[in-house]
Amino acid sequence: MNRTGQTAVIFTNRRNGADEAGYAAAAAAMKARAALQPGFRGMDSVRGADGAGITVSWWADEASALAWRQDVEHSAIREAGRARWYDAYEVAVATVGRSYAWTRA
């Protein structure tokens, strides 16, 4: 998939291990909600056994990414994350200048 020109929202975080079921439900709901937003292009996520995680959401442009940040339900879940699920997180936003992929046949 070519991501050139897309906006990447890179969310690195450290979970505290609390309320696993609540976190899983919230994460699934946010992924489904994001997929309905104009400009959404995809999401990739990984988590280590130590609680460290990275989620990259892909957007058509900066305006789409900003609209997602301002979504009311997304804002509420972000606050819940600070209160319950995360010890720390960082967000970086970037425009992709070059992109390529490879898959083993």
Short mmCIF file of N, CA, C and O in Angstrom, two decimals:
data_model
loop_
_atom_site.label_atom_id
_atom_site.label_comp_id
_atom_site.label_asym_id
_atom_site.label_seq_id
_atom_site.Cartn_x
_atom_site.Cartn_y
_atom_site.Cartn_z
N MET A 1 0.85 -1.18 0.00
CA MET A 1 0.00 0.00 0.00
C MET A 1 0.89 1.24 0.00
O MET A 1 1.85 1.32 0.75
N ASN A 2 0.55 2.17 -0.82
CA ASN A 2 1.32 3.41 -0.89
C ASN A 2 0.71 4.45 0.04
O ASN A 2 -0.44 4.85 -0.12
N ARG A 3 1.47 4.89 1.02
CA ARG A 3 1.02 5.88 2.00
C ARG A 3 1.54 7.28 1.70
O ARG A 3 1.32 8.20 2.49
N THR A 4 2.23 7.46 0.58
CA THR A 4 2.80 8.75 0.23
C THR A 4 1.72 9.83 0.25
O THR A 4 0.65 9.66 -0.33
N GLY A 5 2.01 10.92 0.96
CA GLY A 5 1.09 12.04 1.05
C GLY A 5 0.08 11.93 2.18
O GLY A 5 -0.57 12.92 2.53
N GLN A 6 -0.06 10.74 2.77
CA GLN A 6 -1.00 10.59 3.88
C GLN A 6 -0.43 11.18 5.16
O GLN A 6 0.78 11.37 5.31
N THR A 7 -1.32 11.47 6.09
CA THR A 7 -0.92 11.94 7.42
C THR A 7 -0.95 10.75 8.36
O THR A 7 -1.95 10.04 8.44
N ALA A 8 0.16 10.53 9.06
CA ALA A 8 0.28 9.45 10.04
C ALA A 8 0.21 10.05 11.44
O ALA A 8 0.96 10.98 11.76
N VAL A 9 -0.71 9.54 12.25
CA VAL A 9 -0.78 9.92 13.66
C VAL A 9 -0.19 8.75 14.44
O VAL A 9 -0.76 7.66 14.46
N ILE A 10 0.97 8.96 15.03
CA ILE A 10 1.75 7.91 15.68
C ILE A 10 1.57 8.05 17.19
O ILE A 10 2.02 9.03 17.78
N PHE A 11 0.90 7.08 17.77
CA PHE A 11 0.54 7.09 19.19
C PHE A 11 1.36 6.02 19.90
O PHE A 11 1.11 4.83 19.76
N THR A 12 2.41 6.44 20.62
CA THR A 12 3.20 5.50 21.41
C THR A 12 2.74 5.63 22.85
O THR A 12 2.44 6.72 23.32
N ASN A 13 2.65 4.48 23.54
CA ASN A 13 2.06 4.52 24.87
C ASN A 13 2.56 3.38 25.74
O ASN A 13 3.14 2.42 25.25
N ARG A 14 2.31 3.53 27.03
CA ARG A 14 2.60 2.47 27.99
C ARG A 14 1.35 2.26 28.82
O ARG A 14 0.89 3.14 29.53
N ARG A 15 0.77 1.05 28.68
CA ARG A 15 -0.41 0.67 29.44
C ARG A 15 -0.02 0.29 30.86
O ARG A 15 1.07 -0.20 31.10
N ASN A 16 -0.95 0.45 31.80
CA ASN A 16 -0.68 0.09 33.19
C ASN A 16 -1.25 -1.28 33.56
O ASN A 16 -1.06 -1.75 34.67
N GLY A 17 -1.98 -1.92 32.66
CA GLY A 17 -2.52 -3.26 32.91
C GLY A 17 -3.87 -3.26 33.60
O GLY A 17 -4.46 -4.33 33.79
N ALA A 18 -4.39 -2.10 33.95
CA ALA A 18 -5.69 -2.03 34.63
C ALA A 18 -6.84 -2.19 33.64
O ALA A 18 -6.74 -1.76 32.50
N ASP A 19 -7.91 -2.82 34.10
CA ASP A 19 -9.18 -2.89 33.36
C ASP A 19 -8.99 -3.34 31.91
O ASP A 19 -9.36 -2.64 30.98
N GLU A 20 -8.43 -4.53 31.74
CA GLU A 20 -8.15 -5.06 30.40
C GLU A 20 -9.41 -5.12 29.54
O GLU A 20 -9.39 -4.76 28.37
N ALA A 21 -10.52 -5.58 30.13
CA ALA A 21 -11.77 -5.71 29.36
C ALA A 21 -12.28 -4.34 28.92
O ALA A 21 -12.73 -4.17 27.78
N GLY A 22 -12.24 -3.36 29.81
CA GLY A 22 -12.67 -2.01 29.47
C GLY A 22 -11.82 -1.40 28.38
O GLY A 22 -12.32 -0.76 27.46
N TYR A 23 -10.51 -1.63 28.48
CA TYR A 23 -9.60 -1.12 27.46
C TYR A 23 -9.89 -1.76 26.12
O TYR A 23 -9.97 -1.07 25.09
N ALA A 24 -10.04 -3.08 26.09
CA ALA A 24 -10.29 -3.78 24.84
C ALA A 24 -11.58 -3.29 24.18
O ALA A 24 -11.62 -3.09 22.96
N ALA A 25 -12.61 -3.09 24.97
CA ALA A 25 -13.89 -2.61 24.43
C ALA A 25 -13.74 -1.20 23.87
O ALA A 25 -14.24 -0.89 22.78
N ALA A 26 -13.04 -0.34 24.60
CA ALA A 26 -12.84 1.04 24.15
C ALA A 26 -12.01 1.08 22.88
O ALA A 26 -12.31 1.83 21.94
N ALA A 27 -10.95 0.28 22.83
CA ALA A 27 -10.08 0.26 21.65
C ALA A 27 -10.86 -0.21 20.42
O ALA A 27 -10.73 0.37 19.33
N ALA A 28 -11.66 -1.25 20.57
CA ALA A 28 -12.46 -1.75 19.45
C ALA A 28 -13.48 -0.70 18.99
O ALA A 28 -13.67 -0.49 17.78
N ALA A 29 -14.11 -0.03 19.94
CA ALA A 29 -15.09 1.00 19.60
C ALA A 29 -14.43 2.16 18.87
O ALA A 29 -14.98 2.69 17.89
N MET A 30 -13.24 2.57 19.31
CA MET A 30 -12.56 3.69 18.66
C MET A 30 -12.07 3.31 17.27
O MET A 30 -12.14 4.12 16.34
N LYS A 31 -11.61 2.09 17.10
CA LYS A 31 -11.18 1.66 15.76
C LYS A 31 -12.36 1.66 14.80
O LYS A 31 -12.26 2.14 13.67
N ALA A 32 -13.51 1.16 15.25
CA ALA A 32 -14.71 1.15 14.42
C ALA A 32 -15.18 2.57 14.11
O ALA A 32 -15.56 2.88 12.98
N ARG A 33 -15.13 3.45 15.11
CA ARG A 33 -15.57 4.84 14.91
C ARG A 33 -14.62 5.57 13.97
O ARG A 33 -15.05 6.32 13.09
N ALA A 34 -13.31 5.37 14.14
CA ALA A 34 -12.34 6.02 13.26
C ALA A 34 -12.57 5.62 11.81
O ALA A 34 -12.48 6.45 10.91
N ALA A 35 -12.88 4.34 11.60
CA ALA A 35 -13.08 3.83 10.24
C ALA A 35 -14.25 4.52 9.52
O ALA A 35 -14.30 4.53 8.29
N LEU A 36 -15.15 5.11 10.27
CA LEU A 36 -16.30 5.81 9.68
C LEU A 36 -16.01 7.27 9.36
O LEU A 36 -16.83 7.94 8.72
N GLN A 37 -14.87 7.77 9.81
CA GLN A 37 -14.56 9.20 9.65
C GLN A 37 -14.06 9.49 8.24
O GLN A 37 -13.30 8.70 7.66
N PRO A 38 -14.47 10.64 7.68
CA PRO A 38 -13.94 11.03 6.37
C PRO A 38 -12.42 11.14 6.43
O PRO A 38 -11.86 11.66 7.38
N GLY A 39 -11.76 10.60 5.41
CA GLY A 39 -10.31 10.68 5.32
C GLY A 39 -9.56 9.55 6.00
O GLY A 39 -8.34 9.47 5.88
N PHE A 40 -10.26 8.66 6.71
CA PHE A 40 -9.58 7.53 7.37
C PHE A 40 -9.02 6.59 6.31
O PHE A 40 -9.70 6.22 5.37
N ARG A 41 -7.75 6.20 6.49
CA ARG A 41 -7.09 5.32 5.53
C ARG A 41 -6.59 4.01 6.13
O ARG A 41 -6.07 3.17 5.42
N GLY A 42 -6.71 3.85 7.46
CA GLY A 42 -6.30 2.59 8.06
C GLY A 42 -5.68 2.80 9.42
O GLY A 42 -5.49 3.93 9.88
N MET A 43 -5.38 1.66 10.06
CA MET A 43 -4.79 1.69 11.40
C MET A 43 -3.94 0.44 11.59
O MET A 43 -4.35 -0.65 11.21
N ASP A 44 -2.77 0.64 12.16
CA ASP A 44 -1.87 -0.46 12.50
C ASP A 44 -1.51 -0.32 13.97
O ASP A 44 -1.25 0.78 14.45
N SER A 45 -1.48 -1.46 14.70
CA SER A 45 -1.23 -1.40 16.13
C SER A 45 -0.48 -2.64 16.60
O SER A 45 -0.74 -3.75 16.13
N VAL A 46 0.47 -2.42 17.51
CA VAL A 46 1.21 -3.52 18.14
C VAL A 46 1.38 -3.21 19.63
O VAL A 46 1.39 -2.05 20.03
N ARG A 47 1.49 -4.27 20.44
CA ARG A 47 1.71 -4.09 21.87
C ARG A 47 2.66 -5.17 22.36
O ARG A 47 2.52 -6.34 22.01
N GLY A 48 3.63 -4.78 23.18
CA GLY A 48 4.57 -5.72 23.77
C GLY A 48 4.05 -6.25 25.09
O GLY A 48 3.13 -5.69 25.70
N ALA A 49 4.64 -7.32 25.55
CA ALA A 49 4.25 -7.94 26.82
C ALA A 49 4.47 -6.99 28.00
O ALA A 49 3.81 -7.13 29.04
N ASP A 50 5.35 -6.01 27.85
CA ASP A 50 5.64 -5.05 28.93
C ASP A 50 4.64 -3.89 28.98
O ASP A 50 4.77 -3.00 29.81
N GLY A 51 3.64 -3.90 28.09
CA GLY A 51 2.63 -2.84 28.07
C GLY A 51 2.92 -1.72 27.09
O GLY A 51 2.07 -0.85 26.88
N ALA A 52 4.10 -1.71 26.49
CA ALA A 52 4.43 -0.68 25.51
C ALA A 52 3.69 -0.96 24.20
O ALA A 52 3.64 -2.10 23.75
N GLY A 53 3.12 0.09 23.63
CA GLY A 53 2.38 -0.08 22.39
C GLY A 53 2.59 1.06 21.42
O GLY A 53 2.99 2.17 21.81
N ILE A 54 2.32 0.78 20.16
CA ILE A 54 2.35 1.78 19.11
C ILE A 54 1.13 1.57 18.23
O ILE A 54 0.88 0.46 17.76
N THR A 55 0.38 2.63 18.02
CA THR A 55 -0.72 2.61 17.07
C THR A 55 -0.49 3.75 16.09
O THR A 55 -0.22 4.89 16.50
N VAL A 56 -0.57 3.44 14.81
CA VAL A 56 -0.49 4.46 13.77
C VAL A 56 -1.83 4.49 13.06
O VAL A 56 -2.29 3.46 12.54
N SER A 57 -2.48 5.65 13.10
CA SER A 57 -3.69 5.81 12.29
C SER A 57 -3.30 6.64 11.08
O SER A 57 -2.50 7.57 11.16
N TRP A 58 -3.86 6.25 9.95
CA TRP A 58 -3.52 6.85 8.66
C TRP A 58 -4.69 7.67 8.16
O TRP A 58 -5.83 7.19 8.17
N TRP A 59 -4.39 8.89 7.71
CA TRP A 59 -5.43 9.83 7.29
C TRP A 59 -5.07 10.42 5.93
O TRP A 59 -3.90 10.55 5.60
N ALA A 60 -6.09 10.80 5.19
CA ALA A 60 -5.88 11.38 3.85
C ALA A 60 -5.07 12.66 3.93
O ALA A 60 -4.26 12.95 3.05
N ASP A 61 -5.28 13.42 5.01
CA ASP A 61 -4.60 14.70 5.14
C ASP A 61 -4.67 15.18 6.60
O ASP A 61 -5.32 14.55 7.43
N GLU A 62 -3.99 16.27 6.86
CA GLU A 62 -3.93 16.83 8.22
C GLU A 62 -5.32 17.22 8.72
O GLU A 62 -5.64 17.01 9.89
N ALA A 63 -6.17 17.76 7.86
CA ALA A 63 -7.51 18.17 8.28
C ALA A 63 -8.32 16.97 8.77
O ALA A 63 -9.05 17.08 9.77
N SER A 64 -8.20 15.84 8.11
CA SER A 64 -8.91 14.63 8.54
C SER A 64 -8.41 14.15 9.90
O SER A 64 -9.20 13.76 10.75
N ALA A 65 -7.10 14.20 10.09
CA ALA A 65 -6.51 13.79 11.37
C ALA A 65 -6.96 14.72 12.49
O ALA A 65 -7.28 14.27 13.59
N LEU A 66 -7.00 16.02 12.23
CA LEU A 66 -7.45 16.98 13.23
C LEU A 66 -8.93 16.79 13.57
O LEU A 66 -9.33 16.89 14.74
N ALA A 67 -9.74 16.49 12.55
CA ALA A 67 -11.16 16.26 12.81
C ALA A 67 -11.34 15.05 13.71
O ALA A 67 -12.19 15.06 14.62
N TRP A 68 -10.54 14.01 13.53
CA TRP A 68 -10.61 12.83 14.39
C TRP A 68 -10.20 13.19 15.82
O TRP A 68 -10.83 12.77 16.79
N ARG A 69 -9.17 14.00 15.97
CA ARG A 69 -8.74 14.41 17.31
C ARG A 69 -9.86 15.16 18.02
O ARG A 69 -10.02 15.04 19.23
N GLN A 70 -10.66 15.90 17.29
CA GLN A 70 -11.72 16.71 17.88
C GLN A 70 -13.05 15.97 18.02
O GLN A 70 -13.99 16.51 18.60
N ASP A 71 -13.14 14.73 17.53
CA ASP A 71 -14.36 13.94 17.67
C ASP A 71 -14.73 13.80 19.15
O ASP A 71 -13.87 13.50 19.98
N VAL A 72 -16.00 14.03 19.47
CA VAL A 72 -16.45 14.06 20.86
C VAL A 72 -16.22 12.72 21.56
O VAL A 72 -15.71 12.68 22.69
N GLU A 73 -16.58 11.61 20.93
CA GLU A 73 -16.39 10.30 21.57
C GLU A 73 -14.91 9.95 21.70
O GLU A 73 -14.50 9.38 22.70
N HIS A 74 -14.13 10.31 20.71
CA HIS A 74 -12.69 10.07 20.78
C HIS A 74 -12.08 10.87 21.94
O HIS A 74 -11.25 10.37 22.70
N SER A 75 -12.52 12.11 22.11
CA SER A 75 -12.03 12.94 23.21
C SER A 75 -12.38 12.32 24.57
O SER A 75 -11.56 12.31 25.49
N ALA A 76 -13.60 11.78 24.69
CA ALA A 76 -14.01 11.15 25.95
C ALA A 76 -13.16 9.92 26.26
O ALA A 76 -12.74 9.70 27.40
N ILE A 77 -12.88 9.11 25.24
CA ILE A 77 -12.06 7.91 25.45
C ILE A 77 -10.62 8.31 25.77
O ILE A 77 -9.95 7.67 26.58
N ARG A 78 -10.14 9.38 25.15
CA ARG A 78 -8.79 9.87 25.46
C ARG A 78 -8.69 10.23 26.95
O ARG A 78 -7.71 9.88 27.62
N GLU A 79 -9.69 10.89 27.48
CA GLU A 79 -9.71 11.23 28.91
C GLU A 79 -9.77 9.97 29.77
O GLU A 79 -9.10 9.88 30.80
N ALA A 80 -10.58 9.00 29.36
CA ALA A 80 -10.65 7.73 30.09
C ALA A 80 -9.30 7.03 30.08
O ALA A 80 -8.89 6.43 31.08
N GLY A 81 -8.60 7.10 28.97
CA GLY A 81 -7.27 6.50 28.88
C GLY A 81 -6.30 7.10 29.88
O GLY A 81 -5.55 6.38 30.54
N ARG A 82 -6.34 8.41 30.01
CA ARG A 82 -5.47 9.08 30.98
C ARG A 82 -5.83 8.67 32.41
O ARG A 82 -4.95 8.49 33.25
N ALA A 83 -7.12 8.54 32.67
CA ALA A 83 -7.58 8.22 34.02
C ALA A 83 -7.38 6.76 34.39
O ALA A 83 -7.10 6.44 35.54
N ARG A 84 -7.51 5.85 33.42
CA ARG A 84 -7.55 4.42 33.74
C ARG A 84 -6.45 3.56 33.15
O ARG A 84 -5.96 2.66 33.82
N TRP A 85 -6.12 3.72 31.88
CA TRP A 85 -5.38 2.69 31.16
C TRP A 85 -3.91 2.99 30.88
O TRP A 85 -3.12 2.07 30.68
N TYR A 86 -3.53 4.24 30.81
CA TYR A 86 -2.17 4.59 30.40
C TYR A 86 -1.36 5.17 31.55
O TYR A 86 -1.87 5.95 32.34
N ASP A 87 -0.08 4.81 31.58
CA ASP A 87 0.87 5.48 32.46
C ASP A 87 1.50 6.66 31.74
O ASP A 87 1.88 7.65 32.36
N ALA A 88 1.62 6.56 30.42
CA ALA A 88 2.21 7.62 29.61
C ALA A 88 1.86 7.40 28.15
O ALA A 88 1.61 6.26 27.74
N TYR A 89 1.85 8.49 27.40
CA TYR A 89 1.75 8.35 25.95
C TYR A 89 2.34 9.58 25.27
O TYR A 89 2.56 10.62 25.89
N GLU A 90 2.63 9.41 23.99
CA GLU A 90 3.14 10.50 23.16
C GLU A 90 2.49 10.38 21.79
O GLU A 90 2.26 9.27 21.30
N VAL A 91 2.18 11.51 21.19
CA VAL A 91 1.60 11.54 19.85
C VAL A 91 2.50 12.36 18.95
O VAL A 91 2.93 13.46 19.32
N ALA A 92 2.80 11.81 17.79
CA ALA A 92 3.54 12.54 16.76
C ALA A 92 2.71 12.47 15.48
O ALA A 92 2.11 11.42 15.18
N VAL A 93 2.67 13.56 14.75
CA VAL A 93 1.90 13.63 13.51
C VAL A 93 2.88 13.98 12.39
O VAL A 93 3.68 14.92 12.53
N ALA A 94 2.81 13.21 11.29
CA ALA A 94 3.75 13.42 10.20
C ALA A 94 3.06 13.19 8.86
O ALA A 94 2.13 12.40 8.76
N THR A 95 3.54 13.88 7.85
CA THR A 95 3.10 13.64 6.49
C THR A 95 4.13 12.72 5.84
O THR A 95 5.34 12.98 5.91
N VAL A 96 3.67 11.65 5.22
CA VAL A 96 4.55 10.65 4.63
C VAL A 96 5.09 11.17 3.30
O VAL A 96 4.31 11.48 2.39
N GLY A 97 6.41 11.25 3.20
CA GLY A 97 7.05 11.73 1.99
C GLY A 97 7.35 10.63 0.98
O GLY A 97 7.44 10.89 -0.22
N ARG A 98 7.48 9.41 1.46
CA ARG A 98 7.78 8.28 0.59
C ARG A 98 7.26 7.03 1.26
O ARG A 98 7.33 6.91 2.48
N SER A 99 6.77 6.08 0.48
CA SER A 99 6.21 4.86 1.05
C SER A 99 6.38 3.70 0.06
O SER A 99 6.25 3.89 -1.14
N TYR A 100 6.69 2.54 0.60
CA TYR A 100 6.71 1.33 -0.22
C TYR A 100 6.49 0.13 0.68
O TYR A 100 6.56 0.23 1.91
N ALA A 101 6.18 -1.02 0.10
CA ALA A 101 5.89 -2.23 0.87
C ALA A 101 6.48 -3.43 0.16
O ALA A 101 6.78 -3.40 -1.05
N TRP A 102 6.66 -4.51 0.90
CA TRP A 102 7.14 -5.78 0.38
C TRP A 102 6.42 -6.90 1.10
O TRP A 102 6.19 -6.81 2.32
N THR A 103 6.05 -7.94 0.40
CA THR A 103 5.41 -9.11 1.00
C THR A 103 6.03 -10.36 0.42
O THR A 103 6.19 -10.47 -0.81
N ARG A 104 6.38 -11.30 1.28
CA ARG A 104 6.91 -12.58 0.81
C ARG A 104 5.83 -13.32 0.03
O ARG A 104 4.69 -13.41 0.46
N ALA A 105 6.20 -13.84 -1.09
CA ALA A 105 5.24 -14.57 -1.95
C ALA A 105 4.87 -15.91 -1.33
O ALA A 105 5.58 -16.50 -0.61
#
